[in-house]
Short mmCIF file of C-alpha atoms in Angstrom, two decimals:
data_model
loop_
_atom_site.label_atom_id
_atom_site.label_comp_id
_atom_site.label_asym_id
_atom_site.label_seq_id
_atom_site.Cartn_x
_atom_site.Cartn_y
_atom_site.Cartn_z
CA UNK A 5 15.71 9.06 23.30
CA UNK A 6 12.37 9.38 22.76
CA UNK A 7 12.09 12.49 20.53
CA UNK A 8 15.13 10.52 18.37
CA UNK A 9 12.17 7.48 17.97
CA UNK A 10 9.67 9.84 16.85
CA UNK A 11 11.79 11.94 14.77
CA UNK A 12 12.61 8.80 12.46
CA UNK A 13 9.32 7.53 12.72
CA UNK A 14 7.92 10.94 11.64
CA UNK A 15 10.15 10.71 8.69
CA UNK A 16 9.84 7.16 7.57
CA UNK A 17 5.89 8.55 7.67
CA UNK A 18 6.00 11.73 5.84
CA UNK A 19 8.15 9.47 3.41
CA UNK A 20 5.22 6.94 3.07
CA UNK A 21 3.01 9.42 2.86
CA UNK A 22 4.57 11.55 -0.24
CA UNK A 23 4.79 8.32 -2.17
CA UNK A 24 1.93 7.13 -1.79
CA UNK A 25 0.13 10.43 -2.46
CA UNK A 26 1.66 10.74 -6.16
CA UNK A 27 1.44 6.84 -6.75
CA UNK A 28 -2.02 7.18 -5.54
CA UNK A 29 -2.95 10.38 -7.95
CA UNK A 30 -0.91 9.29 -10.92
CA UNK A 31 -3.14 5.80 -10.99
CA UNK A 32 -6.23 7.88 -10.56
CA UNK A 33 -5.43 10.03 -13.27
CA UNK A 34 -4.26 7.27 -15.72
CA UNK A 35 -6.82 4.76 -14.45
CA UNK A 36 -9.95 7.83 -15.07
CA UNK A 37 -8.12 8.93 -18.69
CA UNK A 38 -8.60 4.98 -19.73
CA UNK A 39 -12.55 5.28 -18.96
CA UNK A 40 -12.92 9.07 -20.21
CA UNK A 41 -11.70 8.51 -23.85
CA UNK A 42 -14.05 9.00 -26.55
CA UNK A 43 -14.20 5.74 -27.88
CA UNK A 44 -17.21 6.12 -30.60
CA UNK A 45 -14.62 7.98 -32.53
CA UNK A 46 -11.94 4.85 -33.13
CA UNK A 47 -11.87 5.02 -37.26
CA UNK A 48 -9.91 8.35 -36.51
CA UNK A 49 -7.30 7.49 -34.12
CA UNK A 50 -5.56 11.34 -34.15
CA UNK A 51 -8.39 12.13 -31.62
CA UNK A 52 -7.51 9.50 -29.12
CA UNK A 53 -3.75 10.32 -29.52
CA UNK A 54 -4.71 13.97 -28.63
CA UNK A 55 -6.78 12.91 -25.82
CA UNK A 56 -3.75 9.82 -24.82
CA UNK A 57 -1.46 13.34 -24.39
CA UNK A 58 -3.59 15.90 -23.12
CA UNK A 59 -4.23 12.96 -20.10
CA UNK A 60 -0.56 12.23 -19.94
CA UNK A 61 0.76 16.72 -19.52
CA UNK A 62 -2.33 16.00 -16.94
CA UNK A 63 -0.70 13.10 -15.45
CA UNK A 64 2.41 15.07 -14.87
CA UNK A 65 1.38 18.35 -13.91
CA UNK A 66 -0.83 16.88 -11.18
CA UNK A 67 2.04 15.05 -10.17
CA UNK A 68 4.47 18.10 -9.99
CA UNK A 69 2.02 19.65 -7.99
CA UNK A 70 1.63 17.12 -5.40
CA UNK A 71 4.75 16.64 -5.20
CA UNK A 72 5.07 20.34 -4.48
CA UNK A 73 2.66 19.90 -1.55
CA UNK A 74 4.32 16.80 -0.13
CA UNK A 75 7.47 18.94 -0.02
CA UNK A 76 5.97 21.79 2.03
CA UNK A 77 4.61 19.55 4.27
CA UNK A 78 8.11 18.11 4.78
CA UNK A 79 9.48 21.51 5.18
CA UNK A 80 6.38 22.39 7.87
CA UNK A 81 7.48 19.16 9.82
CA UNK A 82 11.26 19.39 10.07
CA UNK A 83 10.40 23.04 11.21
CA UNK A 84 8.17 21.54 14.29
CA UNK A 85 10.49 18.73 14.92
CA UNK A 86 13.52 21.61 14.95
CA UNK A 87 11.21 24.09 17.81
CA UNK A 88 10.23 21.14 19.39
CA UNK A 89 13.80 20.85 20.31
CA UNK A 90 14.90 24.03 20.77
CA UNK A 91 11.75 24.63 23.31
CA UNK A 92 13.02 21.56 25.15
CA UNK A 93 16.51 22.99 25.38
CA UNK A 94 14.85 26.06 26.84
CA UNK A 95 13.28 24.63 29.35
CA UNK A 96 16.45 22.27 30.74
CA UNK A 97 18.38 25.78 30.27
CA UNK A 98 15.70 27.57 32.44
CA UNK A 99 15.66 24.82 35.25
CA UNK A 100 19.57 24.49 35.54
CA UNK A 101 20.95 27.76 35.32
CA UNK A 102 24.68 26.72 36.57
CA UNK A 103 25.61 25.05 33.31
CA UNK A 104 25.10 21.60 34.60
CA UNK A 105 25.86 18.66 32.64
CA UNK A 106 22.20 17.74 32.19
CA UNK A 107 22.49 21.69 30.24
CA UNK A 108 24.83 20.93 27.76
CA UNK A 109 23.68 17.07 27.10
CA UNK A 110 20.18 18.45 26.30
CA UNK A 111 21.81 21.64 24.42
CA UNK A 112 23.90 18.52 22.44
CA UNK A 113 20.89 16.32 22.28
CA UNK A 114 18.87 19.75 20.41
CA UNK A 115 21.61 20.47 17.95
CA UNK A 116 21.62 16.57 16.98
CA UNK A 117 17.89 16.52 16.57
CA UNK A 118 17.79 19.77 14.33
CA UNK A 119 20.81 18.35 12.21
CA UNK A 120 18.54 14.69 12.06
CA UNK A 121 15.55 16.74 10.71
CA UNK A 122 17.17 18.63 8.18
CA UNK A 123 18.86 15.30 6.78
CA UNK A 124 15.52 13.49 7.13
CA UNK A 125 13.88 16.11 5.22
CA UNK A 126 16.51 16.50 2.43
CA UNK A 127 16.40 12.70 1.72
CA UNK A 128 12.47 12.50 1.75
CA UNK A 129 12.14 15.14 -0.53
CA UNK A 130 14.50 13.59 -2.90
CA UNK A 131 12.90 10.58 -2.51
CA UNK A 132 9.53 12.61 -3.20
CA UNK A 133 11.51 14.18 -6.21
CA UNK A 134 12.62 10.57 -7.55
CA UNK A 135 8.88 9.25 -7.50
CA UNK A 136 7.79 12.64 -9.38
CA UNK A 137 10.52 11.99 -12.39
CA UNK A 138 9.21 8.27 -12.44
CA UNK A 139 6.17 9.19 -13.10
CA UNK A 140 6.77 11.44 -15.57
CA UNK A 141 8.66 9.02 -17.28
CA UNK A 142 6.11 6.58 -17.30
CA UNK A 143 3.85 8.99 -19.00
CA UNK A 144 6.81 9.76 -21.44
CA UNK A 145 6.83 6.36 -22.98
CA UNK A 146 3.51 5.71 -22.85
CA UNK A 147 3.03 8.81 -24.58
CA UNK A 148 6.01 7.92 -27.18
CA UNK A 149 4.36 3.97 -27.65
CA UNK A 150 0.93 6.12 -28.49
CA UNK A 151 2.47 8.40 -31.02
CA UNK A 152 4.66 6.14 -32.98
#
C-alpha cells in the first residue's frame, strides 16, 4: 500500500514540477524580452517587431526544450518506480520459494505498480505536452497582435 501512496504522489509531483518548470521559463523569457528591447529606437517600429519575434521563436524553443527535459525525467522515474517493484517481487520470491500466496499477491501487487507508472507517466507527459502547445500559442498571438 505504501509504494501505491508514493507512486501517485511521485506523479502528482513530477506533474507539478514539469508545469511549473515551463510556466516558470516562459515568464522569464517574456518578462526579460519586455526589459531587453531597444527602446531608443521607437520612431522605427520594424526593429522592435524583429526583436517582439526573435524573443517569441526564443520563447518557444526554450520551452520545447524544457519540456523535452521534463519528459526524460518522467521517463527516468517511471523506470525507478517499475525496478523498485520488480526488486521487491524478487525478494518476496526469494524468501517464499513454495509459491505461497504472499508470492503471487506481491508478483500481482508488481505488475499493478509497473502498469500505474507507465499510465502515470503517459498522462504527465501529455499534460507536459499540453502546457508546451499553450505556450506556444500564447507567443503565436502575441506575435500575430505585434505584426498586424
Amino acid at each position: 500500500m505504501k509504494l501505491n501512496y508514493f507512486t501517485k504522489r511521485l506523479a502528482i509531483l513530477g506533474r507539478l514540477m514539469a508545469a511549473t518548470m515551463l510556466c516558470v521559463s516562459a515568464m522569464a523569457f517574456v518578462w526579460s524580452g519586455a526589459f531587453f528591447s531597444n527602446t531608443a529606437a521607437m520612431a522605427s517600429p520594424a526593429v522592435n517587431l524583429i526583436a517582439a519575434a526573435d524573443v517569441g521563436d526564443g520563447v518557444k524553443e526554450k520551452a520545447s526544450k524544457d519540456s523535452g527535459r521534463a519528459k526524460n525525467f518522467i521517463r527516468d522515474t517511471e523506470e525507478k518506480v517499475k525496478e523498485t517493484a520488480k526488486t521487491n517481487a524478487a525478494k518476496v520470491d526469494r524468501a517464499s520459494e513454495d509459491g505461497s500466496v504472499v508470492e503471487r499477491k506481491a508478483k500481482k501487487d508488481a505488475a499493478r505498480i509497473e502498469k500505474r507508472a507507465e499510465e502515470d507517466s503517459a498522462r504527465t507527459q501529455k499534460a507536459v505536452d499540453n502546457t508546451k502547445n499553450a505556450v506556444e500559442r500564447t507567443v503565436d498571438s502575441i506575435k500575430g497582435v505585434f505584426s498586424n
